[in-house]
Every structure is written in C-alpha cells, then in structure tokens.
Coordinates of C-alpha atoms in Angstrom, one line a residue:
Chain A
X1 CA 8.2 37.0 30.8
X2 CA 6.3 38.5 28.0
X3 CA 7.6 38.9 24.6
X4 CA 5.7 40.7 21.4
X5 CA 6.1 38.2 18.8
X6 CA 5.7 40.2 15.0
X7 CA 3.5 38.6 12.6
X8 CA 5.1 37.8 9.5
X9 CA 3.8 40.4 6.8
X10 CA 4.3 39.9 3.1
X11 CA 6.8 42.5 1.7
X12 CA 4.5 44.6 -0.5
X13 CA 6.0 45.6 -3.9
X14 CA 4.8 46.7 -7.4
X15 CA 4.7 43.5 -8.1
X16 CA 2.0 42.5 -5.4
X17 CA 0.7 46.2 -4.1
X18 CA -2.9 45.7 -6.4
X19 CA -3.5 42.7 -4.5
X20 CA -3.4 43.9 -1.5
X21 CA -5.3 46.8 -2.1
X22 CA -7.8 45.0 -4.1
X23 CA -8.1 42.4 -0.8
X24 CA -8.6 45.6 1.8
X25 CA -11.5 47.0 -0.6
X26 CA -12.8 43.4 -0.4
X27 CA -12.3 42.4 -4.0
X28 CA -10.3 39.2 -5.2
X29 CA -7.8 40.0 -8.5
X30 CA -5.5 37.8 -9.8
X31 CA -3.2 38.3 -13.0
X32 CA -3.4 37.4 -16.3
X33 CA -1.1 37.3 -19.1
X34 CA -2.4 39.5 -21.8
X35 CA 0.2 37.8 -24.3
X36 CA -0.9 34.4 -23.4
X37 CA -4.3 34.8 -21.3
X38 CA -3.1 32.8 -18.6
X39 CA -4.1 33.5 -14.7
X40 CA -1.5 33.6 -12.6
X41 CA -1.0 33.0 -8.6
X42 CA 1.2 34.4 -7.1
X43 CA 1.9 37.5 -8.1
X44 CA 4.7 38.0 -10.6
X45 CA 6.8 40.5 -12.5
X46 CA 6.8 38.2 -15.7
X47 CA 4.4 35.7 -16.8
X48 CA 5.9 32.3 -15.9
X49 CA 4.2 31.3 -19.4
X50 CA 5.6 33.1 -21.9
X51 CA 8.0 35.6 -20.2
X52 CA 6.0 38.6 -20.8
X53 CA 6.3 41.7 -18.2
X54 CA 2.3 42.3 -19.7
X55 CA 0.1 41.0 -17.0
X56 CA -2.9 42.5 -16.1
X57 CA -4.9 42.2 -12.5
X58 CA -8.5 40.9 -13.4
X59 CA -11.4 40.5 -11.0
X60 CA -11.5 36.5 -10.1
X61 CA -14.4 34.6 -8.9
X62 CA -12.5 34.2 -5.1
X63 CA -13.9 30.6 -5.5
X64 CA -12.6 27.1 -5.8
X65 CA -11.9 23.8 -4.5
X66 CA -9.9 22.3 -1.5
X67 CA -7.2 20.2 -3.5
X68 CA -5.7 18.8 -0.3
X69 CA -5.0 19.8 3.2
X70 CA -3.2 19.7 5.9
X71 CA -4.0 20.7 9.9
X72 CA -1.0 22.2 11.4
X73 CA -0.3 21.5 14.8
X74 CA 3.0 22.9 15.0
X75 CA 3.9 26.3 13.7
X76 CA 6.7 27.9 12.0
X77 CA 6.4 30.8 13.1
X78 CA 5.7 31.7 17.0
X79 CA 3.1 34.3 16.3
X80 CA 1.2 31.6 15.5
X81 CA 1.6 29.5 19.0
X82 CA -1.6 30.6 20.4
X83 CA -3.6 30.1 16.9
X84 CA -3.4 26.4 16.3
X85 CA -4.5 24.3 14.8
X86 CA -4.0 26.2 11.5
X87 CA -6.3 24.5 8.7
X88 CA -4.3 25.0 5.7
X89 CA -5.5 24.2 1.8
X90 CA -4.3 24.3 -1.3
X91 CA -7.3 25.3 -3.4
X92 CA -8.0 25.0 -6.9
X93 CA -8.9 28.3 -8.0
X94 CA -11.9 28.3 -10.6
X95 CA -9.5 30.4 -12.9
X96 CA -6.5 27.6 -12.5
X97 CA -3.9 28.7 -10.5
X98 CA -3.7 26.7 -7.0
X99 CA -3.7 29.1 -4.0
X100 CA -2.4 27.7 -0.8
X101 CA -3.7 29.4 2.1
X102 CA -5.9 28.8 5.5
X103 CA -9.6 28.1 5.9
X104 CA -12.1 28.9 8.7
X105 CA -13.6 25.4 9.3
X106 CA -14.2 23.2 11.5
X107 CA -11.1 20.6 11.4
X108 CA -14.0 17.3 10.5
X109 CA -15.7 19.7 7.6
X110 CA -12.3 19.5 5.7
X111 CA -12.4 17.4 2.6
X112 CA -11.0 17.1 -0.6
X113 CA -13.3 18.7 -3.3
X114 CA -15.0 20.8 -1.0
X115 CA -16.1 24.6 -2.5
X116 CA -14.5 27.2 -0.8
X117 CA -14.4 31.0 -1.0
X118 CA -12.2 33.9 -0.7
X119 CA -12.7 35.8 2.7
X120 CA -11.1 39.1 4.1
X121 CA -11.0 38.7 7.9
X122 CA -7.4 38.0 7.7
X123 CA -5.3 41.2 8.8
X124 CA -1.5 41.7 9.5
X125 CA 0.0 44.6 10.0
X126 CA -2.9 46.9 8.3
X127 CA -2.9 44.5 5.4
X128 CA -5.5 42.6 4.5
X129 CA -4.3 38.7 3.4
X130 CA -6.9 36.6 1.4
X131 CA -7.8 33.1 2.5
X132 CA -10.7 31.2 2.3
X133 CA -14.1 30.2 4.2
X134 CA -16.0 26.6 3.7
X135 CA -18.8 27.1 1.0
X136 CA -19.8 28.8 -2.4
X137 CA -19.8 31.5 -0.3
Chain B
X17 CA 18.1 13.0 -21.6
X18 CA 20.3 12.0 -19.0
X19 CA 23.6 14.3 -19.1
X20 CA 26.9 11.8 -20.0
X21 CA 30.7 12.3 -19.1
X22 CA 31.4 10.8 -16.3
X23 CA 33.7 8.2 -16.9
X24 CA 37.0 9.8 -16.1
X25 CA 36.5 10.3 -12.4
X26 CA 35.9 7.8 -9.4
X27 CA 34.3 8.5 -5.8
X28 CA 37.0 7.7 -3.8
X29 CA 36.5 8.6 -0.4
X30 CA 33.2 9.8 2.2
X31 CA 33.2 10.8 5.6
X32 CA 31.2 12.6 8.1
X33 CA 32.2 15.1 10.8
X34 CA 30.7 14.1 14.2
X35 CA 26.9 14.9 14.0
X36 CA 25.6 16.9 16.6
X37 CA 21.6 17.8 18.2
X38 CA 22.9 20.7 19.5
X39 CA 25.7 22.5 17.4
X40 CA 28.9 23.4 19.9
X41 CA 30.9 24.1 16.9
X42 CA 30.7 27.1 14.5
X43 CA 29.7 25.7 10.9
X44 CA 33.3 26.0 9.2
X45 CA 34.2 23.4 12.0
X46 CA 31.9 20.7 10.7
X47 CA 33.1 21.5 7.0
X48 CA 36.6 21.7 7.7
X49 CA 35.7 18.1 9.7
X50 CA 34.4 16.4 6.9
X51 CA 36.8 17.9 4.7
X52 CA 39.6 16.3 6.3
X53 CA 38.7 13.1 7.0
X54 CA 37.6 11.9 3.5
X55 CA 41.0 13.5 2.7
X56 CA 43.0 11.5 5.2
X57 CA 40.6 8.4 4.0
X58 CA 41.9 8.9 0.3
X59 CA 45.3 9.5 1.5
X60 CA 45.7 12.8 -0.2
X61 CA 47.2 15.6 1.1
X62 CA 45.2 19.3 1.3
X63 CA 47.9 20.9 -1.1
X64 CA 46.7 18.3 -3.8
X65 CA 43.1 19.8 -4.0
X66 CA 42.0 21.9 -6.6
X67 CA 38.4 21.7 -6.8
X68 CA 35.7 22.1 -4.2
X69 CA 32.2 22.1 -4.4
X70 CA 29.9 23.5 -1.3
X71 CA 26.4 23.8 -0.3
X72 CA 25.0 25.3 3.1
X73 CA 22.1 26.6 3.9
X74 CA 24.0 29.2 6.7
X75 CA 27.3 29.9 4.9
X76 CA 26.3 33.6 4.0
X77 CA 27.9 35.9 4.5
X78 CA 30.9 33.3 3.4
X79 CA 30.9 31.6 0.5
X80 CA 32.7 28.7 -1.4
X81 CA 35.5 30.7 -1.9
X82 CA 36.2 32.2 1.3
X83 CA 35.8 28.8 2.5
X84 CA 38.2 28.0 0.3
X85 CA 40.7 30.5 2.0
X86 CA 39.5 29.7 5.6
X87 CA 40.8 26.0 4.5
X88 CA 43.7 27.2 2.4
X89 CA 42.9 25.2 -1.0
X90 CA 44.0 26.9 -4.2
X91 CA 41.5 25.9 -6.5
X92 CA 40.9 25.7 -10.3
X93 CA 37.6 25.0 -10.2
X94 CA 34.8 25.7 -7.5
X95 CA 30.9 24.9 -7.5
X96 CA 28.1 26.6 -5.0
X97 CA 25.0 24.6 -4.8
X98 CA 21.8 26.2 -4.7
X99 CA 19.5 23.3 -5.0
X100 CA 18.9 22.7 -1.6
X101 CA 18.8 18.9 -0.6
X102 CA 20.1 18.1 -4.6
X103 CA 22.8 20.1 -4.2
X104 CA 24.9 17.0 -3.0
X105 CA 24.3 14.7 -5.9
X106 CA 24.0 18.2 -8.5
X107 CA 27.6 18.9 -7.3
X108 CA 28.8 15.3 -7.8
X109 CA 27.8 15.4 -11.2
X110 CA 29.1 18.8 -11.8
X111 CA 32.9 17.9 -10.3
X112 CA 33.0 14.6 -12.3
X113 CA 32.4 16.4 -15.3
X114 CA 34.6 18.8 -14.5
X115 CA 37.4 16.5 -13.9
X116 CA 36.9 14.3 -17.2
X117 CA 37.0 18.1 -18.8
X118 CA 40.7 18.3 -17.0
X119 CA 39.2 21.4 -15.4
X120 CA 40.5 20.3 -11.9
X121 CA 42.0 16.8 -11.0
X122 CA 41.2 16.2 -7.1
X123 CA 37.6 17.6 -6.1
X124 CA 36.1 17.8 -2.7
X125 CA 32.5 17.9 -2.5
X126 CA 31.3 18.7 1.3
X127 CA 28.2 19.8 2.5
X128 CA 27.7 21.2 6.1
X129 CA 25.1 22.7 8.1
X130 CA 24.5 23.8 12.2
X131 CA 20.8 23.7 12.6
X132 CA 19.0 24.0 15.8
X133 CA 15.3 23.3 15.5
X134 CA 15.0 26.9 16.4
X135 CA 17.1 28.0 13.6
X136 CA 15.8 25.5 10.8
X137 CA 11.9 27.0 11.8
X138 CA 13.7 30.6 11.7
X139 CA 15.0 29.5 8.2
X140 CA 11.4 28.4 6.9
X141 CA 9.6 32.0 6.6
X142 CA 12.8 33.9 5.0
X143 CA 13.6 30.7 2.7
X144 CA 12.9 32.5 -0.5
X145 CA 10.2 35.3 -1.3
X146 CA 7.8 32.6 -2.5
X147 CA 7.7 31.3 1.0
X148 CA 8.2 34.3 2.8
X149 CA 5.8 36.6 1.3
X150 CA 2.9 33.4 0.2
X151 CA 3.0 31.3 2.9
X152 CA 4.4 32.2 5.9
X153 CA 1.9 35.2 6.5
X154 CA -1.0 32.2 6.7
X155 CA 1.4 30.1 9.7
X156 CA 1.6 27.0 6.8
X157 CA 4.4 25.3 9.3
X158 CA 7.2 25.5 7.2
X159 CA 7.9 22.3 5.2
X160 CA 6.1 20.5 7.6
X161 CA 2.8 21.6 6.3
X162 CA 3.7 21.8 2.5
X163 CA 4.9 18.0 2.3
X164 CA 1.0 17.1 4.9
X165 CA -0.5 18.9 2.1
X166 CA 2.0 16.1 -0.5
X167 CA 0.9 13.4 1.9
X168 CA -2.7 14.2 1.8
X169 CA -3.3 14.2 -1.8
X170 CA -1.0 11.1 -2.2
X171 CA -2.9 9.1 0.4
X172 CA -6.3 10.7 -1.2
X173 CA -5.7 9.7 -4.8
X174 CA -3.3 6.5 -4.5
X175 CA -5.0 5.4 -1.2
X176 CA -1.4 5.5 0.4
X177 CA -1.4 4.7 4.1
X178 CA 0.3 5.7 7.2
X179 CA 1.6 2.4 8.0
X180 CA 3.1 1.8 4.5
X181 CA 5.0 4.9 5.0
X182 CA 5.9 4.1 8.4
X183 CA 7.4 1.0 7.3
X184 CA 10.2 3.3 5.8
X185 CA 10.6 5.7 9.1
X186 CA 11.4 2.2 11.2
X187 CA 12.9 0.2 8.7
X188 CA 15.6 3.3 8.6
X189 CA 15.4 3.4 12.4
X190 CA 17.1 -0.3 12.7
X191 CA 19.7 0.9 10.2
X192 CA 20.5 3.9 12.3
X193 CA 21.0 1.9 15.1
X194 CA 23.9 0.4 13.2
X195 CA 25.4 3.7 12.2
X196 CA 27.2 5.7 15.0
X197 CA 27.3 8.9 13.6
X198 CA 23.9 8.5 13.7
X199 CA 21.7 10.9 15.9
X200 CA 18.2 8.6 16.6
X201 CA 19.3 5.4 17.3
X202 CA 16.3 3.7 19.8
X203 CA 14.1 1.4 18.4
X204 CA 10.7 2.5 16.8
X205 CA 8.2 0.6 16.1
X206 CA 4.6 0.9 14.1
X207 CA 2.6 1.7 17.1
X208 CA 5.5 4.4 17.9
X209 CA 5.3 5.7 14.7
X210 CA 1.3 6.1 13.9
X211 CA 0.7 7.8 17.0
X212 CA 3.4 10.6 17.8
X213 CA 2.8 14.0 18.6
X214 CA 0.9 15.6 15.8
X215 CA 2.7 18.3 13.5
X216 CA 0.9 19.1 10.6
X217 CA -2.1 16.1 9.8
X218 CA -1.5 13.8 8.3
X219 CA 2.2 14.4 9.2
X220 CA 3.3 13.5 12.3
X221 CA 6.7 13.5 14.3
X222 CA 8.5 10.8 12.9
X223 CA 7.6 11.8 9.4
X224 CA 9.9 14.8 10.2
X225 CA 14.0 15.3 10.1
X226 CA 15.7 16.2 13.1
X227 CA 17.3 19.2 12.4
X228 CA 20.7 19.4 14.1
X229 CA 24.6 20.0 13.3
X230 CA 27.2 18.3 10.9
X231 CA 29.1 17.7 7.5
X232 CA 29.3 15.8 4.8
X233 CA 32.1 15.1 2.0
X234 CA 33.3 13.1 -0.7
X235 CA 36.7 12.9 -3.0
X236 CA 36.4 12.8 -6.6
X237 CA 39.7 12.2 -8.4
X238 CA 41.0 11.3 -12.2
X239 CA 40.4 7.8 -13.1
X240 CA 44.1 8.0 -14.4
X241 CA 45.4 9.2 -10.8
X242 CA 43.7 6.7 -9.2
X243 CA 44.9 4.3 -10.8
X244 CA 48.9 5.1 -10.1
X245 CA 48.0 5.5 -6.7
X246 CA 46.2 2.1 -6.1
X247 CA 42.8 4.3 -4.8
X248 CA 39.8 1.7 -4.7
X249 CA 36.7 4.1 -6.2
X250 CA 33.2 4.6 -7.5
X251 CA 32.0 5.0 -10.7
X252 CA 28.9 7.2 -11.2
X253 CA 27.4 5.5 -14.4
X254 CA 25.2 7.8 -14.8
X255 CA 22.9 11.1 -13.4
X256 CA 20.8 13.8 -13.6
X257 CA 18.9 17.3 -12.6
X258 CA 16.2 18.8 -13.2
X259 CA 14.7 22.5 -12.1
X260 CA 11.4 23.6 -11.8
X261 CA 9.8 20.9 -13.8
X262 CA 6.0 20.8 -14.0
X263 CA 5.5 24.2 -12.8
X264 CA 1.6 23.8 -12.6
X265 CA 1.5 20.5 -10.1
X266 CA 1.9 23.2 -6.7
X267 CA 1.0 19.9 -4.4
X268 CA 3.6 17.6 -6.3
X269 CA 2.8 13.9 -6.4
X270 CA 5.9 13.5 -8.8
X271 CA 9.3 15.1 -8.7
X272 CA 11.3 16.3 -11.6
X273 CA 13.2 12.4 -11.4
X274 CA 10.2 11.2 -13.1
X275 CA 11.8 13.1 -16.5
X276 CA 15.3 11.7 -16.7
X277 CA 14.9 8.1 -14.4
X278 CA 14.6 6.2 -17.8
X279 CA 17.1 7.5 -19.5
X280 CA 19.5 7.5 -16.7
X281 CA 19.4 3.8 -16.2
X282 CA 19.2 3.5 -19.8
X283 CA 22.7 5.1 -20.4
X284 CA 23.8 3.1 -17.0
X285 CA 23.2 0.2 -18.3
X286 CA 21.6 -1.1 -15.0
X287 CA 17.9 -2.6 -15.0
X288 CA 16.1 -1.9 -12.1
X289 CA 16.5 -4.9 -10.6
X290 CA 20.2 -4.9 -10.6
X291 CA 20.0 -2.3 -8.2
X292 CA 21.4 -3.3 -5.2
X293 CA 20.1 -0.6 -2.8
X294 CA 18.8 2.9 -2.7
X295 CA 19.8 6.2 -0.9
X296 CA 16.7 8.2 -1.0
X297 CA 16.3 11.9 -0.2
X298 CA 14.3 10.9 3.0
X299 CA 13.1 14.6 4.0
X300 CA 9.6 13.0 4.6
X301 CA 8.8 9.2 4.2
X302 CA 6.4 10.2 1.5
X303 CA 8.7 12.1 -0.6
X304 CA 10.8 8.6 -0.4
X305 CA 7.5 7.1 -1.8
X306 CA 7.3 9.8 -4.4
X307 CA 10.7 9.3 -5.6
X308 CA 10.6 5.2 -5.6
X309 CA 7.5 6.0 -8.1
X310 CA 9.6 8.6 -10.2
X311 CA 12.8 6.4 -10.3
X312 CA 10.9 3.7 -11.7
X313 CA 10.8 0.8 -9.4
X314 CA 6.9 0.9 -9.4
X315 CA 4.3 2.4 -11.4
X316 CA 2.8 6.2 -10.2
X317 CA 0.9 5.3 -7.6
X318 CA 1.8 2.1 -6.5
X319 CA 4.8 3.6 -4.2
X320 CA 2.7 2.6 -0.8
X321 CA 2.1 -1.1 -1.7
X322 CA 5.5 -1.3 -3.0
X323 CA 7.2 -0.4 0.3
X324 CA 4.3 -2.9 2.2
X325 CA 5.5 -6.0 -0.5
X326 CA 9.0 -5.2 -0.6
X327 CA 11.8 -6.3 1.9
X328 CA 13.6 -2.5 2.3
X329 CA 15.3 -3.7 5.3
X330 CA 19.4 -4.2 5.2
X331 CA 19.2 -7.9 4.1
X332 CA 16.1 -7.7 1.7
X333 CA 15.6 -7.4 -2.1
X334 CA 15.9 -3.4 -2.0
X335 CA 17.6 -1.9 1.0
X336 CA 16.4 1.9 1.3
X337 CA 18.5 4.4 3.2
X338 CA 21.3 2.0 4.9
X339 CA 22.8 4.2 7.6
X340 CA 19.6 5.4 8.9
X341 CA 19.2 8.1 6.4
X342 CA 18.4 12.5 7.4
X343 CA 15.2 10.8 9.3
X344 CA 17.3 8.7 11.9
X345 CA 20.6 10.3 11.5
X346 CA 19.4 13.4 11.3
X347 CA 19.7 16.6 8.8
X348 CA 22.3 18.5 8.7
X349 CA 20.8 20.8 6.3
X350 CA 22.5 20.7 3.2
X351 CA 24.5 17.8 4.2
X352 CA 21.1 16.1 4.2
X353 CA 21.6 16.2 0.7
X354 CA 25.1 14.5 1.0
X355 CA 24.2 12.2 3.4
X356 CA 23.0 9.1 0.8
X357 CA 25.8 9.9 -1.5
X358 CA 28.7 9.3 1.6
X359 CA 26.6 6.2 2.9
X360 CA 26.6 5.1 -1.3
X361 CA 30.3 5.7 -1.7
X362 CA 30.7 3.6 2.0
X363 CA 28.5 0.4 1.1
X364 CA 30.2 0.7 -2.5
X365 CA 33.7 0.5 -0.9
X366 CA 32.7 -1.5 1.9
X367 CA 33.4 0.5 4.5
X368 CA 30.1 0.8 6.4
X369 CA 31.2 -1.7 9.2
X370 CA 28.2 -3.2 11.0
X371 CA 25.9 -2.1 8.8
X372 CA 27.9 -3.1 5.9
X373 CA 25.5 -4.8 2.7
X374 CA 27.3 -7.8 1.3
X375 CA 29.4 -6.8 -1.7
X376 CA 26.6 -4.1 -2.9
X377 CA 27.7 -3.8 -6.5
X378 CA 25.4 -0.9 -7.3
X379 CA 23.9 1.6 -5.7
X380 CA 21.3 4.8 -7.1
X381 CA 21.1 8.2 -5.0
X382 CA 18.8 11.1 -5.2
X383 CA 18.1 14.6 -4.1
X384 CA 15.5 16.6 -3.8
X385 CA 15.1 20.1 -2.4
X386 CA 15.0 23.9 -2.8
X387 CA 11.1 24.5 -1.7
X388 CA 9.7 27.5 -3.3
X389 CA 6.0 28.4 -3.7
X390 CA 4.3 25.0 -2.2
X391 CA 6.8 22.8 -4.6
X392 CA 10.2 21.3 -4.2
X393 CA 12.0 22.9 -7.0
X394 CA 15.4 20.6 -7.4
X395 CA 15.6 17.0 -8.1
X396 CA 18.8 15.1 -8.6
X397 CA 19.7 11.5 -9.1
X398 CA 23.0 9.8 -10.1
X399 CA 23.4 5.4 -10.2
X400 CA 26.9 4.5 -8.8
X401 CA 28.9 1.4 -9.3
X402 CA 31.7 -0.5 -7.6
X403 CA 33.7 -0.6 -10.5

C-alpha cells in the first residue's frame, strides 16, 4: 500500500506573505510595531501591544537562545512518521519574541541556553519555513 | 477579582454517559446520555429545562442550539464554550449566574466529545491558525510536544522531576481502578510510569490523555426550587476565568489561575487547608503541578516537592483527581473539562460509591485549555461546597 501523505503548509496571507518571501531570499524579518516599537512573532494583522494595524517587517538578527525543548518521538502529523525524532525549541529571539520551531542537532547537543540561528533548509510545498541550526551561526 | 453571584443556584446532579476507547455512537448520543441521566438523577423532567450550556470540540457543523432541537429543550438561555478544557467550569459559572439573574431556572451543562486517537492528532494541526499555520508545518506533536517543551523548563528551573510527577499519573491510576466509567483501570506503578514509550522528551506515554469517546453533565437549579423539591445540592462559593493572560510567557510555567486563586478563596471563605480535595485539569501531570502552584497550595516552584511530601492519595491530606481523572479515565475532549466538576459534584453529594471520600465538605475544580500559539489560552477555577 502506498499513500502520499501532504505536508502541512502554512496558509500564506497578507498578513504572513513578507515572511515567507523574506525566508526564500534567505533573510530573517520579523515585525515591529511602529506605534509602540515592539517585535512581534508570529505574524499579525494588529499589534498584540497596543492594537495598531502599523507594523512594519524589519531585518532580525535570526539569532537567539534555546529556552527549552522537547524531542518528539511521536508526530502529529504522518508526514512526519519517517522524520523522527523531531528536535523542537522554543527559542528566545535576541529581539524578544519566542519562536518555537525545530533545530538540526544532535539530540545530546540540546541544552537550555544554547545559541542558535535561523537556517533556510526547511521547504514545504515551494515555501521556505525558518527554523534554526546549533551555533551563532 | 474573583467574579461573585453565585449564591442562588446549587449543583444538583452529575452523571456520565458510558465512556468509550473506540466511539460506536455518533456524538449527540453521548450528549444526549449524559444529558439524561443527571436529569433522571435530579428527578426533573426534560420539559422543565430551560437553559443549556455546551462545549465540543466536534459539534460543528451543529451547535448548542440545534442540539437543543435534536433534544427538544426550549430554552431561555444557552451558553457555547469556547475555552477548551475550561469550558466545563467557565460554563458553570456562567449558568449559575445566569440563574441567580432569573435568566433561566433549571440549567444543564454537558460536555461531550467522540475522539479516536486518530481524530484527536487530526484535530492538533487545524486547532486554530496559531497552531495550524506556526507549528504544525515544523511536526511539533500536537500538545504533546508543547506541554514537553512546559515540562522541560519546569524541570530545568524548579528542578522538578519525573518521579514527582509520576506520583500524580499512579496515584490517579488507583482512583481509576475505583471508578467504572473509567477507561485505564490496571495498576501502574513508578517503574511503569518512568519508562514508557517515549512521545515527545521529557514526555512520555503516561504523561498523556487517552483520547477516546463520552459525556459529561451537570444540573444547576434555583436555590428556591430546590428547596420545595427536597434536591440535596452544591454550592459554588466562588470562581473564576481568565483569557489570554501573560501573553509574553509562550512556554507557560503559570496559568492564568495564578491571577484570581487568592481572591477566589478569599471571597469563599475557605483557607487552603480546609480544602478537602482537588479536581485538577489533569491534561499532563505537569500542568496539575502548574496549577497546584497557581491555586496556591505551594509557592511557584515548589509544585514537584509538594506532590513528593503530600499524601494525594484518596485517604490523605489532599486527594487529587478522585475518579481517576482525563489521565486514567480518559478524555473525552471537552468533557475532559467536565470531568472534575461531575466527580466534585459526586464526592460532594456522596455518590461516588467505592471511591467515595468521607463526608468531603469542600471541594475546588479547575480548567485549563484552548492551546493557541505554544500557550494554553483559558483557565478556569470555581471552590464548591456541600452546603
């Protein structure tokens, strides 16, 4: 039996569509409130601060630290069967805003505090999905 | 500040329909179930209802009002939740209030679900566009790898451990084994627990709920018509909610409890240590930890070492999760967030047969749900009485 499981893609909007093409020209943007000058993950319509619809994508450093972690075993999602273990991280961003999303690592080079940075291998459906890779980068 | 107004309604009835690992029924089944035995247990008739208050993860593309006609209550008053697992206690609340308000004078809150573990995963990466569009993409394991990412940070900062929290997985287990409605009833022991199959480090598989099939309800009626009909009840003393509270803390080591705890058992009246035993929202046995932190009982921090000093078991000092709670019982989706409340209600009127506590006088519930990005969103708490 074989069955073509589809990756689940993020539904690209206004909202999100400068990320993504920032992320396939190999840049890292975030937004940031230019009422309130607050970054902002993930993408929004309105700041979550103050309500303002004026956010503005900014170049980010793509850099922070692993503020915990888990190794998943066990999907959601079986796309994923044959790509376990997953390392996943919530990372503290240097701008702020905590981005969880999955490292390449070895699963004993995981540890809290550890510097990582924003890489571009990651590719679904022609887009390109930031995560992150061990190091300053 | 804890909300207020709950004194003209009592709890007077909980049941369950029969839970099942493997749903046979369609969904309205196990609401309709539910719906009708904590009726029948009140002795009320369906024609006397005029409030109901509903929360499923599957209803769409129904609803709680075509629910309503599928069970053929006339309602003036009816409540959706959309708080995930604090729907339950959020809808409580809501009812009571909405009784002492004479909005509506016999309430039914029920809570159903029909989860196969195929279906609950299946529900994880369309769950909201947080989830859907942030996480899923990355394979983060649904809920499973949010709350390892919870444990991990917990364990890192606090220096929780996996044998504290399993203390709360078996200590459930032995309740469930009293519980027949209840889906996991073999013993489990420590060994058991610290090394199942691994689902998302530091989680493991008796961290997790089993998802599976089943409903939950209550009866809330008027103080006043309780009293001419002779209805033994429960008071809720007092409650709250909270929503997206501390928006920044993505890997949450408190929940939105640790706002309102105070006050709530400050306008209950109740000191902690009058509580007689706890229903926890027991998604994963460190969320329990999380919320015994937030609700007080031990400083931030300490929830681990608490659980290792404190007899949690049926006859200790603080019995957690009586019937087994979602992790032994299982979850019904959002009857998982019913689930404490109708064990509450049934220690509070005595009617928990062999797992029965001996004349529990007061009892404190909590829910705790609605994930969006990373966080749980919802909390909910409400301190009951047999008064």
């Amino acid at each position: 039996m074989t069955s073509t499981v589809v990756a689940p893609v993020p539904r690209v909007n206004d909202a999100n569509r400068p990320f993504y093409e920032a992320a396939a020209a190999g840049r890292f943007i975030l937004q940031r409130c230019a009422r309130c000058a607050r970054w902002i993950y993930y993408p929004r319509v309105f700041c979550p601060y103050c309500l303002s619809p004026d956010l503005e994508w900014k170049p980010a450093s793509g850099r922070g630290q692993i503020h915990s972690y888990a190794i998943v075993h066990h999907p959601a999602h079986d796309y994923f069967n044959d790509k376990v273990p997953i390392l996943l991280a919530a990372v503290r961003l240097v701008e702020g805003p905590i981005m969880v999303a999955s490292v390449k690592a070895q699963i004993d080079e995981l540890t809290i505090d550890a510097p990582v940075h924003v890489v571009f291998d990651l590719k679904v459906d022609e887009l390109t999905i930031p995560r992150f890779a061990l190091g300053d980068g | 500040m804890a909300a207020v107004g709950y004194d003209g309604a009592l709890i007077v009835s909980a049941a369950q329909s029969v839970y099942e690992k493997r749903p046979s029924h369609p969904l309205v089944r196990h609401i309709g179930e539910a719906v009708r035995k904590a009726l029948a247990e009140a002795g009320l008739e369906s024609h006397e209802v005029d409030g109901l208050a509903l929360s499923s993860f599957q209803l769409a593309p129904d609803n709680v009002t075509t629910i309503a006609e599928q069970l053929g209550l006339q309602l003036t008053w009816a409540f959706q939740g959309a708080f995930g697992g604090a729907s339950g206690v959020v809808g409580v609340l809501r009812a009571a209030r909405a009784i002492a308000h004479g909005e509506a004078n016999v309430v039914v809150c029920a809570a159903a679900d029909a989860f196969t573990v195929a279906a609950h995963v299946a529900l994880m990466d369309q769950f909201n566009s947080g989830m859907r569009d942030y996480l899923a993409p990355y394979g983060f394991g649904g809920t499973n790898g949010l709350f390892a990412l919870v444990q991990q940070r917990h364990m890192f900062e606090f220096g929780t451990t996996r044998p504290q929290l399993g203390r709360l997985a078996i200590t459930q287990r032995q309740n469930a084994i009293l519980n027949p409605n209840a889906l996991l009833r073999t013993p489990l022991v420590l060994e058991d627990y610290l090394n199942a199959r691994l689902i998302a480090e530091p989680i493991r598989l008796f961290d997790c709920v089993l998802p599976c099939a089943g409903g939950d309800a209550v009866v809330l009626v008027s103080k006043e018509m309780a009293h001419r009909r002779g209805m033994p009840g429960v008071s809720i003393l007092a409650g709250g909610e909270r929503h997206n509270f501390h928006p920044d803390e993505i890997v949450h080591l408190r929940t939105g409890l640790s706002d309102f705890a105070s006050d709530m058992f400050a306008t209950a009246g109740i000191q902690r240590d009058a509580v007689d035993f706890v229903e926890l929202y027991d998604d994963y046995p460190i969320m329990e930890t999380i919320q015994i932190e937030d609700l007080g009982f031990c400083a931030k921090g300490q929830g681990g070492a608490f659980i290792e000093a404190t007899d949690i078991s049926r006859s200790g000092s603080l019995p957690i999760n009586t019937g087994g709670g979602q992790l032994s019982a299982g979850q019904a989706g959002a009857s998982g967030g019913m689930i404490g409340i109708y064990e509450a209600v049934g220690q509070l009127l005595g009617r928990c047969g062999e797992r029965q506590l001996r004349s529990p006088e007061v009892g404190v519930v909590t829910g705790f749900g609605m994930v969006g990005y990373v966080r749980g969103l919802s909390s909910a708490a409400m301190v009951l009485a047999r008064r």
